[in-house]
mmCIF file of C-alpha atoms in Angstrom:
data_model
loop_
_atom_site.group_PDB
_atom_site.id
_atom_site.type_symbol
_atom_site.label_atom_id
_atom_site.label_comp_id
_atom_site.label_asym_id
_atom_site.label_seq_id
_atom_site.Cartn_x
_atom_site.Cartn_y
_atom_site.Cartn_z
ATOM 1 C CA UNK A 1 -12.217 -6.657 5.783
ATOM 2 C CA UNK A 2 -11.076 -3.632 3.629
ATOM 3 C CA UNK A 3 -13.977 -1.519 2.462
ATOM 4 C CA UNK A 4 -13.065 1.233 -0.086
ATOM 5 C CA UNK A 5 -15.559 3.502 -2.093
ATOM 6 C CA UNK A 6 -15.189 4.959 -5.685
ATOM 7 C CA UNK A 7 -17.309 7.807 -6.876
ATOM 8 C CA UNK A 8 -17.023 10.216 -9.804
ATOM 9 C CA UNK A 9 -18.416 13.785 -8.734
ATOM 10 C CA UNK A 10 -19.081 17.049 -10.428
ATOM 11 C CA UNK A 11 -16.966 20.014 -9.090
ATOM 12 C CA UNK A 12 -19.932 20.976 -6.616
ATOM 13 C CA UNK A 13 -20.059 17.347 -5.286
ATOM 14 C CA UNK A 14 -22.833 15.933 -7.413
ATOM 15 C CA UNK A 15 -23.115 12.518 -8.574
ATOM 16 C CA UNK A 16 -26.285 13.022 -10.696
ATOM 17 C CA UNK A 17 -28.641 15.901 -11.873
ATOM 18 C CA UNK A 18 -31.685 16.852 -9.601
ATOM 19 C CA UNK A 19 -33.815 15.019 -11.964
ATOM 20 C CA UNK A 20 -31.585 11.893 -10.967
ATOM 21 C CA UNK A 21 -30.203 11.512 -14.538
ATOM 22 C CA UNK A 22 -27.460 8.961 -13.867
ATOM 23 C CA UNK A 23 -25.308 9.418 -16.863
ATOM 24 C CA UNK A 24 -21.579 9.136 -16.491
ATOM 25 C CA UNK A 25 -19.979 12.328 -15.830
ATOM 26 C CA UNK A 26 -16.287 11.133 -16.040
ATOM 27 C CA UNK A 27 -14.130 10.514 -18.939
ATOM 28 C CA UNK A 28 -13.066 7.331 -20.489
ATOM 29 C CA UNK A 29 -10.097 7.386 -18.227
ATOM 30 C CA UNK A 30 -12.210 7.619 -15.299
ATOM 31 C CA UNK A 31 -14.094 4.532 -16.305
ATOM 32 C CA UNK A 32 -10.994 2.688 -17.067
ATOM 33 C CA UNK A 33 -9.665 3.500 -13.367
ATOM 34 C CA UNK A 34 -12.999 1.997 -12.135
ATOM 35 C CA UNK A 35 -12.034 -1.316 -13.701
ATOM 36 C CA UNK A 36 -8.640 -1.101 -11.941
ATOM 37 C CA UNK A 37 -10.354 -0.636 -8.698
ATOM 38 C CA UNK A 38 -12.974 -3.330 -9.222
ATOM 39 C CA UNK A 39 -9.770 -5.779 -10.108
ATOM 40 C CA UNK A 40 -8.340 -5.039 -6.683
ATOM 41 C CA UNK A 41 -11.604 -5.796 -4.933
ATOM 42 C CA UNK A 42 -13.236 -9.102 -4.505
ATOM 43 C CA UNK A 43 -16.912 -7.539 -4.258
ATOM 44 C CA UNK A 44 -18.546 -4.625 -5.638
ATOM 45 C CA UNK A 45 -21.501 -3.352 -3.570
ATOM 46 C CA UNK A 46 -24.381 -1.144 -4.748
ATOM 47 C CA UNK A 47 -27.653 0.407 -3.576
ATOM 48 C CA UNK A 48 -31.044 -0.752 -4.958
ATOM 49 C CA UNK A 49 -31.185 2.580 -6.879
ATOM 50 C CA UNK A 50 -27.898 2.164 -8.696
ATOM 51 C CA UNK A 51 -28.684 -1.535 -9.257
ATOM 52 C CA UNK A 52 -31.949 -0.484 -10.912
ATOM 53 C CA UNK A 53 -30.127 2.007 -13.109
ATOM 54 C CA UNK A 54 -27.291 -0.320 -14.071
ATOM 55 C CA UNK A 55 -28.591 -4.182 -13.505
ATOM 56 C CA UNK A 56 -25.510 -5.361 -15.306
ATOM 57 C CA UNK A 57 -22.534 -7.360 -14.088
ATOM 58 C CA UNK A 58 -20.141 -4.997 -12.281
ATOM 59 C CA UNK A 59 -16.564 -6.533 -13.286
ATOM 60 C CA UNK A 60 -13.307 -5.022 -14.405
ATOM 61 C CA UNK A 61 -12.771 -4.640 -18.207
ATOM 62 C CA UNK A 62 -9.244 -6.180 -19.379
ATOM 63 C CA UNK A 63 -9.071 -3.673 -22.311
ATOM 64 C CA UNK A 64 -9.370 -0.910 -19.694
ATOM 65 C CA UNK A 65 -6.745 -2.090 -17.572
ATOM 66 C CA UNK A 66 -4.355 -2.757 -20.352
ATOM 67 C CA UNK A 67 -4.793 0.852 -21.784
ATOM 68 C CA UNK A 68 -4.023 2.383 -18.347
ATOM 69 C CA UNK A 69 -0.850 -0.119 -18.055
ATOM 70 C CA UNK A 70 0.387 1.420 -21.109
ATOM 71 C CA UNK A 71 -0.219 4.965 -19.680
ATOM 72 C CA UNK A 72 1.517 4.017 -16.484
ATOM 73 C CA UNK A 73 -1.422 5.478 -14.664
ATOM 74 C CA UNK A 74 -1.486 3.017 -11.711
ATOM 75 C CA UNK A 75 -0.333 3.953 -8.008
ATOM 76 C CA UNK A 76 0.354 0.062 -7.570
ATOM 77 C CA UNK A 77 -0.115 -3.097 -9.244
ATOM 78 C CA UNK A 78 -3.382 -5.042 -10.575
ATOM 79 C CA UNK A 79 -3.903 -8.564 -9.765
ATOM 80 C CA UNK A 80 -4.336 -11.058 -12.798
ATOM 81 C CA UNK A 81 -7.856 -11.380 -13.856
ATOM 82 C CA UNK A 82 -7.749 -14.784 -15.463
ATOM 83 C CA UNK A 83 -9.848 -17.347 -13.503
ATOM 84 C CA UNK A 84 -10.979 -14.453 -11.007
ATOM 85 C CA UNK A 85 -14.646 -14.316 -9.575
ATOM 86 C CA UNK A 86 -16.516 -11.174 -8.141
ATOM 87 C CA UNK A 87 -19.340 -10.956 -5.645
ATOM 88 C CA UNK A 88 -21.783 -8.228 -6.738
ATOM 89 C CA UNK A 89 -23.760 -7.315 -3.845
ATOM 90 C CA UNK A 90 -27.093 -5.268 -3.857
ATOM 91 C CA UNK A 91 -28.312 -3.506 -0.565
ATOM 92 C CA UNK A 92 -31.795 -2.682 -0.875
ATOM 93 C CA UNK A 93 -34.969 -1.793 1.005
ATOM 94 C CA UNK A 94 -37.215 -3.107 -1.688
ATOM 95 C CA UNK A 95 -37.750 -5.494 -4.551
ATOM 96 C CA UNK A 96 -35.346 -5.097 -7.473
ATOM 97 C CA UNK A 97 -35.560 -6.135 -10.953
ATOM 98 C CA UNK A 98 -33.609 -9.063 -11.996
ATOM 99 C CA UNK A 99 -30.004 -8.547 -13.424
ATOM 100 C CA UNK A 100 -30.291 -7.777 -17.320
ATOM 101 C CA UNK A 101 -27.244 -10.297 -17.923
ATOM 102 C CA UNK A 102 -25.413 -13.009 -16.320
ATOM 103 C CA UNK A 103 -21.613 -13.480 -15.936
ATOM 104 C CA UNK A 104 -19.993 -16.521 -14.958
ATOM 105 C CA UNK A 105 -17.440 -14.808 -13.055
ATOM 106 C CA UNK A 106 -20.107 -13.119 -10.875
ATOM 107 C CA UNK A 107 -22.011 -14.397 -7.721
ATOM 108 C CA UNK A 108 -24.945 -11.770 -7.077
ATOM 109 C CA UNK A 109 -26.295 -11.409 -3.629
ATOM 110 C CA UNK A 110 -29.126 -9.286 -2.264
ATOM 111 C CA UNK A 111 -29.335 -7.818 1.163
ATOM 112 C CA UNK A 112 -32.150 -6.216 2.995
ATOM 113 C CA UNK A 113 -30.260 -5.313 6.334
ATOM 114 C CA UNK A 114 -31.823 -3.789 9.360
ATOM 115 C CA UNK A 115 -31.187 -0.049 9.636
ATOM 116 C CA UNK A 116 -27.838 1.110 11.303
ATOM 117 C CA UNK A 117 -24.240 -0.074 11.885
ATOM 118 C CA UNK A 118 -25.288 -3.670 13.177
ATOM 119 C CA UNK A 119 -27.204 -4.262 9.530
ATOM 120 C CA UNK A 120 -24.285 -3.128 7.527
ATOM 121 C CA UNK A 121 -21.780 -5.087 9.688
ATOM 122 C CA UNK A 122 -23.878 -8.177 9.206
ATOM 123 C CA UNK A 123 -23.786 -7.598 5.328
ATOM 124 C CA UNK A 124 -19.812 -7.408 5.569
ATOM 125 C CA UNK A 125 -19.677 -10.250 7.700
ATOM 126 C CA UNK A 126 -21.608 -12.417 5.356
ATOM 127 C CA UNK A 127 -19.385 -11.073 2.464
ATOM 128 C CA UNK A 128 -16.415 -12.223 4.459
ATOM 129 C CA UNK A 129 -17.817 -15.661 4.782
ATOM 130 C CA UNK A 130 -17.881 -15.808 0.967
ATOM 131 C CA UNK A 131 -14.109 -15.065 0.814
ATOM 132 C CA UNK A 132 -14.335 -11.367 0.207
ATOM 133 C CA UNK A 133 -11.256 -9.494 1.811
ATOM 134 C CA UNK A 134 -11.835 -6.074 -0.205
ATOM 135 C CA UNK A 135 -15.220 -4.859 -0.820
ATOM 136 C CA UNK A 136 -15.603 -1.814 -3.315
ATOM 137 C CA UNK A 137 -18.602 0.458 -2.901
ATOM 138 C CA UNK A 138 -19.950 2.099 -5.925
ATOM 139 C CA UNK A 139 -23.279 3.202 -4.116
ATOM 140 C CA UNK A 140 -25.133 6.361 -3.962
ATOM 141 C CA UNK A 141 -24.669 9.154 -1.258
ATOM 142 C CA UNK A 142 -27.350 7.729 1.157
ATOM 143 C CA UNK A 143 -25.804 4.238 1.420
ATOM 144 C CA UNK A 144 -22.164 5.806 1.678
ATOM 145 C CA UNK A 145 -23.297 7.931 4.540
ATOM 146 C CA UNK A 146 -24.650 4.864 6.140
ATOM 147 C CA UNK A 147 -21.337 3.120 5.755
ATOM 148 C CA UNK A 148 -19.251 6.174 6.726
ATOM 149 C CA UNK A 149 -21.716 6.810 9.828
ATOM 150 C CA UNK A 150 -20.956 2.977 10.908
ATOM 151 C CA UNK A 151 -17.059 3.713 10.606
ATOM 152 C CA UNK A 152 -16.773 0.921 8.043
ATOM 153 C CA UNK A 153 -14.841 2.809 5.120
ATOM 154 C CA UNK A 154 -11.094 2.657 5.080
ATOM 155 C CA UNK A 155 -10.347 4.745 1.783
ATOM 156 C CA UNK A 156 -12.429 6.913 -0.570
ATOM 157 C CA UNK A 157 -11.551 7.385 -4.171
ATOM 158 C CA UNK A 158 -13.020 10.472 -5.765
ATOM 159 C CA UNK A 159 -12.874 11.552 -9.210
ATOM 160 C CA UNK A 160 -13.520 15.314 -9.476
ATOM 161 C CA UNK A 161 -14.817 16.077 -13.034
ATOM 162 C CA UNK A 162 -14.797 19.764 -14.538
ATOM 163 C CA UNK A 163 -18.616 20.043 -14.609
ATOM 164 C CA UNK A 164 -21.217 21.754 -12.352
ATOM 165 C CA UNK A 165 -24.717 20.254 -12.001
ATOM 166 C CA UNK A 166 -26.077 22.133 -9.065
ATOM 167 C CA UNK A 167 -29.851 21.740 -8.231
ATOM 168 C CA UNK A 168 -31.418 21.654 -4.814
ATOM 169 C CA UNK A 169 -31.773 18.222 -3.795
ATOM 170 C CA UNK A 170 -29.641 16.661 -6.222
ATOM 171 C CA UNK A 171 -27.620 13.522 -5.226
ATOM 172 C CA UNK A 172 -24.294 14.138 -3.875
ATOM 173 C CA UNK A 173 -21.096 12.053 -2.970
ATOM 174 C CA UNK A 174 -22.617 11.711 0.831
ATOM 175 C CA UNK A 175 -26.339 12.359 1.590
ATOM 176 C CA UNK A 176 -28.452 11.132 4.435
ATOM 177 C CA UNK A 177 -28.935 13.153 7.552
ATOM 178 C CA UNK A 178 -25.369 14.707 7.553
ATOM 179 C CA UNK A 179 -22.859 14.963 10.450
ATOM 180 C CA UNK A 180 -22.275 17.745 13.086
ATOM 181 C CA UNK A 181 -19.093 19.110 12.865
ATOM 182 C CA UNK A 182 -17.650 16.954 15.820
ATOM 183 C CA UNK A 183 -18.829 13.570 14.484
ATOM 184 C CA UNK A 184 -17.800 14.336 10.681
ATOM 185 C CA UNK A 185 -15.413 11.674 9.297
ATOM 186 C CA UNK A 186 -11.944 13.047 8.630
ATOM 187 C CA UNK A 187 -9.993 11.812 5.888
ATOM 188 C CA UNK A 188 -6.091 12.233 4.844
ATOM 189 C CA UNK A 189 -5.298 12.765 1.296
ATOM 190 C CA UNK A 190 -2.874 9.918 0.035
ATOM 191 C CA UNK A 191 -2.592 11.193 -3.707
ATOM 192 C CA UNK A 192 -4.153 13.580 -6.106
ATOM 193 C CA UNK A 193 -3.306 12.779 -9.680
ATOM 194 C CA UNK A 194 -4.699 15.256 -12.423
ATOM 195 C CA UNK A 195 -5.106 13.800 -15.758
ATOM 196 C CA UNK A 196 -6.677 16.191 -18.516
ATOM 197 C CA UNK A 197 -9.589 18.212 -16.696
ATOM 198 C CA UNK A 198 -10.146 15.309 -13.996
ATOM 199 C CA UNK A 199 -8.367 15.140 -10.698
ATOM 200 C CA UNK A 200 -8.149 11.405 -9.161
ATOM 201 C CA UNK A 201 -7.998 11.382 -5.471
ATOM 202 C CA UNK A 202 -7.506 8.948 -2.866
ATOM 203 C CA UNK A 203 -7.996 9.396 0.720
ATOM 204 C CA UNK A 204 -7.587 7.148 3.906
ATOM 205 C CA UNK A 205 -10.428 7.697 6.538
ATOM 206 C CA UNK A 206 -8.807 8.716 9.749
#
């Protein structure tokens, strides 16, 4: 299974303020590109905190994709959306509130895996049995750190936004316990596309 992540970050690498105000820091173009990445995936996976902040179906928006097609923004094609279904997976350590809205295109599943690589591999194995070939991570820094530590991520999409949030303890692209220099994941830049004040980066995990 191919696992990719997508995150919009501030110039200093934050994804929210120190007060955990999870407001979009990217422009409308960034949100449209998120629809493209969702369209290329079979499942969108988030953590419990992300789900509580946004308990809505995570599916691509056809209008967003049509707009980016007109702008010729893509690096490659987007599959047709008609009669598509997506899995929305939530990895959590506790009880979560119910979804705010149902969508007939969405199968929602909740996981409470054991800590470590084995637990995350079990999540991906179950998604594979559900027909998922590409899983898109839209999770926070703690969960992304776990996936990276388990060597389960193949590509990382990052939108660098022209804003500085700062703040001691503010959530960032990757949190958790951190990596030693020797064990830090290494990435190879595949492309970097500036659009307005944002830069859209795609990396392969080496």
